[in-house]
Short mmCIF file of C-alpha atoms in Angstrom, two decimals:
data_model
loop_
_atom_site.label_atom_id
_atom_site.label_comp_id
_atom_site.label_asym_id
_atom_site.label_seq_id
_atom_site.Cartn_x
_atom_site.Cartn_y
_atom_site.Cartn_z
CA MET C 1 44.69 -12.72 -19.04
CA THR C 2 43.79 -14.25 -15.76
CA LYS C 3 46.29 -16.89 -14.76
CA SER C 4 46.60 -19.39 -12.07
CA ILE C 5 49.64 -18.61 -9.87
CA LEU C 6 51.23 -21.66 -8.43
CA SER C 7 53.63 -21.03 -5.71
CA SER C 8 55.54 -22.96 -2.94
CA LEU C 9 52.26 -22.78 -0.88
CA LEU C 10 51.08 -25.67 -3.25
CA ILE C 11 53.60 -27.93 -1.47
CA LEU C 12 52.10 -27.21 1.82
CA LEU C 13 48.62 -27.87 0.59
CA VAL C 14 49.24 -31.07 -1.32
CA LYS C 15 51.84 -33.74 -0.20
CA PHE C 16 53.33 -35.90 -2.90
CA SER C 17 55.77 -38.66 -2.89
CA PHE C 18 58.01 -38.48 -5.92
CA SER C 19 60.04 -40.95 -7.98
CA GLN C 20 62.11 -39.69 -10.83
CA GLU C 21 61.64 -42.81 -12.99
CA ILE C 22 60.04 -43.33 -16.40
CA THR C 23 59.32 -46.52 -18.07
CA GLU C 24 59.18 -47.48 -21.78
CA LEU C 25 56.03 -49.16 -22.68
CA THR C 26 55.65 -51.93 -25.22
CA THR C 27 54.01 -50.98 -28.58
CA THR C 28 53.50 -52.91 -31.69
CA VAL C 29 52.82 -49.75 -33.74
CA PRO C 30 55.68 -48.66 -36.05
CA GLY C 31 57.55 -45.43 -35.46
CA ILE C 32 57.72 -42.44 -37.74
CA TYR C 33 59.68 -39.42 -38.51
CA TYR C 34 58.84 -36.32 -40.65
CA GLY C 35 55.41 -36.45 -38.73
CA GLU C 36 53.73 -36.03 -35.28
CA SER C 37 52.02 -37.92 -32.78
CA LYS C 38 49.47 -36.65 -30.05
CA TRP C 39 47.53 -38.34 -27.33
CA ILE C 40 43.68 -38.54 -27.76
CA ASP C 41 41.00 -39.97 -25.48
CA VAL C 42 38.79 -41.69 -27.96
CA ASN C 43 35.98 -42.80 -25.84
CA ASN C 44 36.21 -40.42 -22.83
CA ASP C 45 37.33 -43.24 -20.56
CA ASN C 46 40.36 -41.33 -19.20
CA ILE C 47 42.57 -43.92 -20.73
CA TYR C 48 44.28 -42.20 -23.74
CA GLU C 49 45.23 -43.66 -27.20
CA TYR C 50 47.75 -41.94 -29.56
CA ILE C 51 47.53 -40.96 -33.10
CA LEU C 52 50.52 -40.58 -35.43
CA ALA C 53 51.19 -39.62 -39.03
CA GLY C 54 54.44 -39.42 -40.91
CA ASN C 55 57.09 -41.46 -42.70
CA SER C 56 57.40 -45.14 -41.65
CA ASN C 57 59.73 -47.44 -43.47
CA SER C 58 59.91 -44.91 -46.41
CA SER C 59 56.12 -45.03 -46.81
CA PRO C 60 53.10 -42.73 -45.67
CA PHE C 61 51.69 -43.89 -42.38
CA THR C 62 48.65 -42.75 -40.30
CA ALA C 63 47.39 -44.95 -37.32
CA LEU C 64 45.76 -45.00 -34.10
CA ALA C 65 47.33 -47.03 -31.21
CA SER C 66 45.15 -48.35 -28.33
CA TYR C 67 46.29 -49.58 -24.94
CA ASN C 68 45.00 -53.09 -24.09
CA GLY C 69 46.33 -53.05 -20.57
CA SER C 70 49.78 -54.41 -21.12
CA GLU C 71 50.88 -52.79 -24.49
CA PHE C 72 49.85 -50.38 -27.29
CA VAL C 73 48.52 -52.13 -30.27
CA LEU C 74 47.40 -50.91 -33.79
CA ASP C 75 43.74 -50.16 -33.87
CA THR C 76 42.66 -52.18 -37.01
CA SER C 77 38.99 -51.00 -36.76
CA ASN C 78 39.89 -47.57 -38.19
CA ILE C 79 41.22 -47.10 -41.78
CA PHE C 80 42.90 -43.72 -42.32
CA THR C 81 44.33 -42.28 -45.60
CA GLN C 82 48.14 -42.76 -45.26
CA VAL C 83 50.17 -39.44 -45.35
CA THR C 84 53.79 -38.66 -44.82
CA ASN C 85 55.75 -35.40 -44.20
CA ALA C 86 52.77 -34.73 -42.02
CA SER C 87 51.32 -32.60 -39.05
CA LEU C 88 48.25 -33.17 -36.89
CA ASP C 89 46.30 -31.73 -34.06
CA THR C 90 43.16 -32.76 -32.01
CA ALA C 91 40.05 -30.84 -31.28
CA ASP C 92 36.24 -31.41 -30.79
CA PHE C 93 35.37 -30.10 -34.14
CA ASN C 94 31.58 -30.75 -34.06
CA GLY C 95 30.87 -30.07 -30.37
CA ASP C 96 29.69 -33.50 -29.50
CA GLY C 97 31.93 -33.97 -26.59
CA PHE C 98 34.33 -36.47 -28.33
CA MET C 99 37.82 -35.57 -29.58
CA ASP C 100 38.46 -35.60 -33.35
CA PHE C 101 41.56 -34.93 -35.25
CA ILE C 102 43.03 -33.09 -38.27
CA VAL C 103 45.97 -34.32 -40.33
CA THR C 104 47.70 -32.84 -43.24
CA GLY C 105 50.45 -34.22 -45.44
CA TYR C 106 51.28 -36.04 -48.74
CA ASN C 107 48.98 -39.02 -49.58
CA GLY C 108 51.24 -40.46 -52.29
CA SER C 109 49.78 -38.40 -55.10
CA THR C 110 49.20 -34.95 -53.71
CA GLU C 111 49.07 -32.81 -50.48
CA LYS C 112 45.68 -33.21 -48.56
CA THR C 113 44.09 -32.09 -45.36
CA TYR C 114 41.62 -34.44 -43.59
CA ILE C 115 39.50 -34.14 -40.55
CA TYR C 116 38.51 -37.32 -38.73
CA LEU C 117 35.25 -37.02 -36.71
CA ASN C 118 34.86 -39.45 -33.71
CA ASP C 119 31.42 -40.99 -33.41
CA GLY C 120 31.99 -41.65 -29.74
CA THR C 121 32.32 -45.55 -30.17
CA GLY C 122 36.00 -45.28 -31.24
CA HIS C 123 35.27 -45.20 -34.92
CA PHE C 124 36.46 -42.10 -36.99
CA VAL C 125 34.80 -40.69 -40.08
CA GLU C 126 36.96 -39.26 -42.65
CA GLN C 127 36.03 -35.58 -43.85
CA GLU C 128 38.11 -34.46 -46.82
CA THR C 129 38.21 -30.77 -46.59
CA SER C 130 38.63 -27.75 -48.91
CA MET C 131 41.48 -26.44 -46.64
CA ILE C 132 45.01 -26.45 -48.39
CA GLY C 133 47.01 -29.65 -47.90
CA ILE C 134 50.71 -29.17 -47.15
CA THR C 135 53.96 -30.89 -46.33
CA PHE C 136 56.96 -29.90 -44.06
CA GLY C 137 54.77 -27.53 -42.12
CA LYS C 138 52.15 -27.56 -39.40
CA VAL C 139 48.62 -27.66 -38.71
CA ARG C 140 47.29 -26.18 -35.43
CA VAL C 141 43.73 -25.69 -34.01
CA ALA C 142 42.30 -23.08 -31.53
CA ASP C 143 39.24 -20.77 -31.08
CA LEU C 144 40.65 -17.54 -32.63
CA ASN C 145 37.21 -15.58 -32.79
CA ASN C 146 35.71 -16.54 -29.62
CA ASP C 147 32.68 -18.33 -30.99
CA ASN C 148 33.42 -21.68 -29.17
CA LYS C 149 34.34 -23.34 -32.49
CA PRO C 150 37.73 -24.50 -33.37
CA ASP C 151 39.65 -22.67 -36.20
CA VAL C 152 42.44 -23.94 -38.13
CA VAL C 153 46.01 -22.46 -39.05
CA ILE C 154 48.04 -24.28 -41.72
CA THR C 155 51.67 -23.61 -42.87
CA GLY C 156 53.94 -25.48 -45.20
CA THR C 157 54.57 -26.32 -48.80
CA ALA C 158 52.22 -27.32 -51.58
CA ASN C 159 53.18 -27.62 -55.26
CA SER C 160 56.65 -26.18 -54.18
CA THR C 161 55.20 -22.99 -52.98
CA TYR C 162 55.13 -21.78 -49.29
CA HIS C 163 51.70 -21.21 -47.72
CA ALA C 164 50.13 -19.90 -44.58
CA LYS C 165 46.43 -19.88 -44.04
CA LEU C 166 43.84 -19.29 -41.31
CA TYR C 167 40.34 -20.89 -41.58
CA PHE C 168 37.47 -20.00 -39.40
CA GLN C 169 34.78 -22.60 -38.81
CA ASP C 170 31.32 -21.29 -39.62
CA ALA C 171 28.03 -22.30 -38.10
CA GLN C 172 27.62 -25.18 -40.58
CA GLY C 173 30.95 -26.64 -39.57
CA ASP C 174 32.61 -25.72 -42.86
CA PHE C 175 36.05 -23.97 -42.84
CA VAL C 176 36.23 -20.58 -44.58
CA ASP C 177 39.51 -19.04 -45.79
CA SER C 178 39.80 -15.86 -43.74
CA GLN C 179 41.91 -14.11 -46.37
CA VAL C 180 44.27 -12.98 -43.66
CA SER C 181 47.81 -12.26 -45.00
CA LEU C 182 50.16 -14.37 -43.04
CA MET C 183 53.89 -15.03 -43.41
CA ALA C 184 54.15 -18.19 -45.74
CA ASN C 185 56.78 -20.63 -44.61
CA TYR C 186 57.97 -24.15 -44.13
CA PHE C 187 59.75 -26.05 -41.49
CA GLY C 188 58.29 -23.69 -39.00
CA GLU C 189 55.72 -23.73 -36.13
CA ILE C 190 52.34 -22.21 -35.30
CA THR C 191 52.04 -20.92 -31.88
CA PHE C 192 49.01 -19.56 -30.05
CA LEU C 193 49.49 -17.22 -27.23
CA ASP C 194 47.93 -14.10 -25.64
CA ALA C 195 50.77 -11.87 -26.35
CA ASN C 196 49.28 -8.64 -25.16
CA ASN C 197 47.16 -10.00 -22.34
CA ASP C 198 43.77 -8.93 -23.91
CA ASN C 199 42.24 -12.39 -23.53
CA GLN C 200 42.46 -13.07 -27.23
CA LEU C 201 44.73 -15.55 -28.73
CA ASP C 202 47.31 -14.10 -31.08
CA VAL C 203 49.44 -16.16 -33.56
CA LEU C 204 53.22 -16.43 -33.87
CA LEU C 205 54.60 -17.89 -36.99
CA THR C 206 58.26 -19.04 -37.38
CA GLY C 207 59.96 -20.65 -40.30
CA PHE C 208 61.81 -20.34 -43.49
CA ASP C 209 59.96 -17.72 -45.49
CA THR C 210 59.75 -16.68 -49.10
CA SER C 211 62.95 -14.78 -48.83
CA TYR C 212 64.63 -17.98 -48.07
CA ALA C 213 65.71 -17.11 -44.57
CA PRO C 214 64.51 -17.89 -41.00
CA ASN C 215 61.88 -15.47 -39.72
CA ALA C 216 59.29 -14.86 -36.97
CA LYS C 217 56.04 -12.86 -37.24
CA LEU C 218 53.66 -12.12 -34.46
CA TYR C 219 50.10 -11.33 -35.37
CA ILE C 220 47.78 -9.54 -32.90
CA ASN C 221 44.17 -10.68 -32.63
CA ASN C 222 41.45 -8.08 -32.45
CA ASN C 223 38.18 -9.81 -32.47
CA GLY C 224 39.27 -12.29 -35.13
CA ASN C 225 40.98 -9.57 -37.12
CA PHE C 226 44.64 -10.16 -37.30
CA SER C 227 47.59 -7.66 -38.03
CA GLU C 228 51.24 -7.80 -37.74
CA ALA C 229 52.48 -6.61 -34.01
CA ALA C 230 54.04 -3.17 -34.04
CA GLU C 231 57.02 -4.74 -32.17
CA GLN C 232 58.53 -7.88 -33.50
CA SER C 233 60.78 -8.91 -30.67
CA ILE C 234 60.85 -12.78 -31.29
CA HIS C 235 64.16 -13.76 -32.95
CA PRO C 236 63.97 -15.43 -36.39
CA TYR C 237 64.04 -19.28 -36.45
CA TYR C 238 63.13 -22.27 -38.62
CA PHE C 239 63.21 -26.06 -37.88
CA THR C 240 61.18 -24.62 -35.04
CA ALA C 241 59.54 -26.05 -31.84
CA THR C 242 57.67 -23.85 -29.43
CA ASP C 243 55.72 -23.97 -26.23
CA VAL C 244 53.82 -21.28 -24.21
CA ALA C 245 53.34 -21.01 -20.37
CA ASP C 246 53.47 -18.23 -17.75
CA ILE C 247 56.87 -19.42 -16.39
CA ASP C 248 57.61 -16.47 -14.21
CA ASN C 249 54.06 -16.28 -12.68
CA ASP C 250 53.44 -12.66 -13.73
CA GLY C 251 50.27 -13.20 -15.47
CA ASP C 252 51.19 -13.32 -19.00
CA ASP C 253 52.33 -15.76 -21.69
CA ASP C 254 56.07 -16.51 -21.95
CA LEU C 255 57.58 -18.58 -24.90
CA ILE C 256 60.27 -21.21 -25.20
CA LEU C 257 61.57 -22.03 -28.85
CA SER C 258 64.17 -24.26 -30.33
CA GLY C 259 65.45 -24.11 -33.99
CA PHE C 260 68.01 -22.80 -36.36
CA ASN C 261 68.51 -19.09 -35.81
CA SER C 262 69.44 -16.35 -38.21
CA THR C 263 73.08 -17.47 -38.33
CA TYR C 264 71.91 -21.05 -39.01
CA ASN C 265 73.12 -22.33 -35.63
CA ALA C 266 70.97 -24.46 -33.29
CA GLU C 267 69.44 -22.38 -30.53
CA THR C 268 66.96 -23.09 -27.55
CA SER C 269 65.81 -19.84 -25.86
CA LEU C 270 63.32 -18.76 -23.30
CA PHE C 271 61.60 -15.46 -23.83
CA PHE C 272 59.85 -13.53 -21.08
CA ASN C 273 56.79 -11.35 -21.94
CA ASP C 274 56.35 -7.87 -20.33
CA GLY C 275 52.58 -8.25 -20.67
CA ASN C 276 52.44 -6.10 -23.67
CA GLY C 277 53.79 -8.37 -26.22
CA SER C 278 57.44 -7.44 -25.83
CA PHE C 279 59.53 -10.44 -25.46
CA THR C 280 63.18 -10.59 -24.03
CA LYS C 281 65.47 -13.49 -24.16
CA ASN C 282 66.49 -14.82 -20.66
CA SER C 283 70.00 -15.90 -21.37
CA THR C 284 70.63 -17.46 -17.90
CA ILE C 285 67.93 -20.09 -18.38
CA SER C 286 68.50 -20.43 -22.21
CA ASN C 287 72.36 -21.18 -21.48
CA THR C 288 71.47 -24.03 -19.18
CA LEU C 289 69.55 -25.87 -22.04
CA ASP C 290 71.03 -27.95 -24.89
CA GLN C 291 70.77 -25.84 -28.04
CA VAL C 292 68.95 -27.83 -30.67
CA TYR C 293 66.80 -27.65 -33.71
CA PHE C 294 64.49 -29.85 -35.75
CA GLY C 295 62.68 -31.22 -32.69
CA ASP C 296 60.00 -30.41 -30.16
CA ILE C 297 59.86 -28.70 -26.65
CA ASN C 298 57.37 -28.84 -23.95
CA PHE C 299 56.64 -27.11 -20.64
CA VAL C 300 55.66 -30.12 -18.39
CA ASP C 301 55.37 -30.62 -14.63
CA TYR C 302 56.95 -33.97 -14.80
CA ASN C 303 57.36 -34.56 -10.98
CA ASN C 304 54.05 -32.93 -9.84
CA ASP C 305 55.67 -30.30 -7.69
CA GLY C 306 53.64 -27.36 -9.10
CA PHE C 307 56.66 -26.03 -11.16
CA LEU C 308 56.97 -26.39 -14.87
CA ASP C 309 59.92 -28.33 -16.14
CA ILE C 310 61.31 -28.36 -19.74
CA PHE C 311 61.47 -31.36 -22.00
CA SER C 312 63.44 -30.90 -25.29
CA ILE C 313 64.25 -33.13 -28.24
CA GLY C 314 66.07 -32.34 -31.39
CA GLN C 315 69.58 -32.30 -33.15
CA ASN C 316 72.44 -30.48 -31.50
CA SER C 317 75.51 -28.91 -33.05
CA ASN C 318 77.21 -32.25 -32.95
CA ASN C 319 74.57 -33.73 -35.34
CA GLU C 320 73.30 -35.81 -32.33
CA TYR C 321 69.67 -36.49 -31.58
CA ILE C 322 68.88 -35.79 -27.93
CA SER C 323 65.96 -35.96 -25.61
CA LYS C 324 66.49 -34.12 -22.23
CA LEU C 325 64.38 -33.25 -19.16
CA TYR C 326 65.32 -30.15 -17.08
CA ILE C 327 63.76 -29.84 -13.71
CA ASN C 328 62.63 -26.59 -12.21
CA ASP C 329 63.56 -26.03 -8.56
CA GLY C 330 60.77 -23.55 -8.06
CA SER C 331 62.85 -20.51 -8.63
CA ASN C 332 63.27 -21.01 -12.35
CA ASN C 333 66.57 -22.68 -11.94
CA PHE C 334 66.68 -25.72 -14.27
CA SER C 335 69.01 -28.77 -13.95
CA LEU C 336 69.34 -31.81 -16.11
CA ASN C 337 67.65 -34.90 -14.71
CA THR C 338 70.02 -37.44 -15.84
CA ASP C 339 67.92 -40.56 -14.87
CA VAL C 340 64.96 -39.59 -16.99
CA THR C 341 67.19 -38.33 -19.68
CA ASN C 342 69.06 -41.43 -19.85
CA ALA C 343 65.89 -43.56 -19.94
CA ILE C 344 64.51 -41.80 -22.99
CA ILE C 345 66.04 -42.30 -26.59
CA GLY C 346 67.38 -39.28 -28.21
CA ALA C 347 65.13 -38.28 -31.12
CA GLY C 348 64.60 -35.42 -33.62
CA ILE C 349 62.53 -34.73 -36.80
CA GLY C 350 59.52 -35.70 -34.83
CA SER C 351 57.49 -34.61 -31.76
CA SER C 352 56.83 -35.11 -28.06
CA ASP C 353 53.40 -34.98 -26.38
CA TRP C 354 52.50 -35.33 -22.61
CA VAL C 355 49.28 -36.38 -20.91
CA ASP C 356 48.20 -38.54 -18.08
CA PHE C 357 47.34 -41.42 -20.42
CA ASP C 358 46.65 -43.99 -17.57
CA ASN C 359 44.80 -41.59 -15.17
CA ASP C 360 47.33 -42.00 -12.30
CA GLY C 361 47.99 -38.36 -11.78
CA ASP C 362 51.09 -37.69 -13.60
CA LEU C 363 52.15 -36.87 -17.31
CA ASP C 364 53.19 -39.55 -19.53
CA LEU C 365 55.01 -39.09 -22.95
CA ILE C 366 54.70 -40.15 -26.63
CA LEU C 367 57.80 -39.72 -28.53
CA VAL C 368 58.18 -40.06 -32.26
CA GLY C 369 60.89 -39.08 -34.57
CA LEU C 370 64.31 -40.24 -35.92
CA GLY C 371 66.29 -41.87 -33.24
CA ASP C 372 69.89 -41.55 -32.20
CA ASP C 373 70.50 -45.07 -33.38
CA SER C 374 68.84 -44.06 -36.82
CA SER C 375 65.55 -46.00 -36.05
CA GLU C 376 62.20 -44.71 -36.59
CA VAL C 377 60.83 -43.94 -33.01
CA GLY C 378 57.35 -44.34 -31.83
CA ILE C 379 57.67 -44.97 -28.04
CA PRO C 380 55.10 -44.31 -25.20
CA TYR C 381 56.67 -43.72 -21.76
CA ARG C 382 54.95 -44.18 -18.42
CA ASN C 383 55.79 -41.57 -15.78
CA GLU C 384 56.23 -43.55 -12.55
CA THR C 385 56.09 -40.48 -10.20
CA GLU C 386 53.76 -41.23 -7.30
CA SER C 387 51.07 -38.62 -7.01
CA LEU C 388 47.43 -37.82 -6.39
CA SER C 389 45.18 -39.88 -8.72
CA VAL C 390 42.51 -37.74 -10.44
CA THR C 391 39.36 -39.63 -11.68
CA ASP C 392 36.39 -38.67 -13.52
CA ASN C 393 33.80 -36.91 -11.48
CA SER C 394 30.19 -37.28 -11.88
CA ILE C 395 26.97 -36.66 -9.78
CA GLU C 396 23.20 -37.28 -10.56
CA THR C 397 22.77 -34.37 -12.79
CA ILE C 398 26.28 -33.22 -13.97
CA SER C 399 29.34 -34.96 -15.25
CA ILE C 400 32.74 -33.64 -16.53
CA TYR C 401 35.24 -35.17 -18.85
CA PRO C 402 38.07 -35.73 -19.77
CA ASN C 403 39.79 -35.36 -16.53
CA PRO C 404 42.62 -34.60 -16.74
CA ALA C 405 41.81 -32.11 -19.39
CA LYS C 406 44.27 -30.55 -21.96
CA ASP C 407 42.26 -28.03 -24.13
CA TYR C 408 38.49 -28.49 -23.55
CA LEU C 409 36.48 -29.83 -20.62
CA THR C 410 33.09 -31.21 -21.59
CA ILE C 411 30.19 -30.68 -19.05
CA LYS C 412 27.18 -32.75 -19.39
CA SER C 413 24.22 -31.58 -17.54
CA TYR C 414 20.43 -32.46 -17.23
CA VAL C 415 19.69 -29.12 -15.88
CA ASN C 416 20.62 -25.63 -17.50
CA ILE C 417 23.81 -24.16 -16.17
CA LYS C 418 23.73 -20.65 -14.99
CA THR C 419 27.29 -19.89 -14.00
CA ILE C 420 30.68 -21.58 -14.04
CA ASP C 421 33.73 -20.60 -11.92
CA VAL C 422 37.26 -22.15 -11.96
CA THR C 423 39.65 -21.52 -9.18
CA SER C 424 43.18 -22.57 -8.24
CA ILE C 425 43.56 -24.77 -5.28
CA LEU C 426 44.95 -21.49 -3.58
CA GLY C 427 41.38 -19.96 -4.12
CA GLU C 428 42.16 -17.49 -6.93
CA THR C 429 39.44 -17.42 -9.50
CA VAL C 430 41.10 -17.95 -12.90
CA LEU C 431 37.82 -18.37 -15.08
CA ASN C 432 34.31 -17.42 -14.97
CA LYS C 433 31.54 -17.92 -17.37
CA VAL C 434 27.82 -17.26 -17.63
CA GLY C 435 26.11 -20.29 -19.22
CA LEU C 436 27.70 -22.85 -21.50
CA THR C 437 27.97 -23.24 -25.28
CA ASN C 438 28.15 -26.73 -26.83
CA ASN C 439 28.71 -28.30 -23.45
CA THR C 440 32.34 -27.29 -23.73
CA LEU C 441 34.44 -25.17 -21.59
CA ASN C 442 37.91 -23.97 -23.02
CA VAL C 443 40.61 -24.42 -20.46
CA LYS C 444 43.54 -24.41 -22.91
CA GLU C 445 44.91 -21.14 -21.54
CA LEU C 446 45.09 -22.31 -17.96
CA ASN C 447 48.38 -23.30 -16.44
CA ILE C 448 49.18 -26.93 -15.83
CA GLY C 449 47.85 -28.00 -12.39
CA MET C 450 44.87 -28.73 -10.10
CA TYR C 451 41.66 -26.64 -10.20
CA LEU C 452 38.23 -26.53 -8.61
CA LEU C 453 35.27 -26.27 -10.79
CA TYR C 454 32.17 -24.59 -9.37
CA ILE C 455 28.97 -25.11 -11.33
CA THR C 456 25.64 -23.33 -10.36
CA ASP C 457 22.43 -24.54 -12.13
CA ILE C 458 19.25 -22.22 -12.73
CA ASN C 459 17.85 -23.61 -9.53
CA GLY C 460 20.68 -22.27 -7.57
CA GLN C 461 22.15 -25.59 -6.71
CA LYS C 462 26.08 -25.69 -6.80
CA GLN C 463 28.30 -28.52 -7.32
CA VAL C 464 32.00 -28.69 -7.01
CA PHE C 465 34.40 -30.82 -9.02
CA LYS C 466 38.22 -31.25 -8.97
CA PHE C 467 39.97 -31.50 -12.29
CA LEU C 468 43.62 -31.60 -13.50
CA LYS C 469 44.68 -29.49 -16.36
CA ASN C 470 47.64 -30.81 -18.23
#
């Protein structure tokens, strides 16, 4: 897979002034645990809302929180089915340029999965699906057969039975069970990565399997057909959290995990990929991190220096909930940032998600879970790092959004597009495409950082945009 290689030259090209502070923002929206939260830009204004679903005050809870300029407040214009023991993810399911979301959990009577379609005005329309509903599991979305339509993987329990399902979205927008045999599990994670560098997203499942033990299974994607990898080099885990990035800049996807290992001890480990899907634990980096389980973990360029840092939440061996930020010095030496760590409440049994919610050029945090003071956490944090602001770009014939972009970049054009090229700020081409389907460019596999987007129309006119991938 073609990757952007960010090196120390980035520091010479772009000058930043750094502040290592983070600020807790006011929110009137309750916190949750046994659930998740994710940022979502509802109306493409580059100011993000967040959605959350899980257990709040011993009851199912699903909500959208909107920023009014001074605090986050409950969006009362949307009514969602309330679920607990939940998982959620975001995607533009119908290709209309507005982000939708999917949520699965227990609605008070049964396990259900719902898709909420965004009409572009801030209103979501509920679509009850035929996909299995689960609890104590995960739902994750990616295009797994390269048809530019989001597909869905779901794992967890329903009716006291473990499940793992892959659904492909068809041309009518329906989700069809692929009948692929996957490792049924609960309290695990679904991870998309290009393990063998063939430009296709593979699937890693971790969790407590039907033999009642931690496990991990990597499935290799061959044009939408999945089979178990011949080499299974990822250690078994459950209560898992994962993230993927090319942390060693060698052009392939590496993996970080936290969870309970095969000896039922908390573990946080970084695995380097040899480019062929063989993963080796890096003990030097792993041992510098707190060993935790039942949390979340993220690669995040917190201080905008072009190097990926690590943010981790979860429960340690002393049964303490922690939230910690480790800063990368540029050589993959990680050290604890005590200022930021002390400013963020310790949490577990929840999630952490980063995006530039206020469009000021740095990544902000939404954190949910059970706090170290036994509270139900639902706290947004503003990153106060001073950096280059990235705004929405538009010209007479073409506009792109959202900017920054996480998974998909929407390109609206009044003329037909001939070619699209994306380069790093060092000039390396990382993505090229002929034409455009559904006005959507998949940038999910790009590393976090700044990119240049070159769009050439059928008349030969070329336009250049700058966007931030987060």
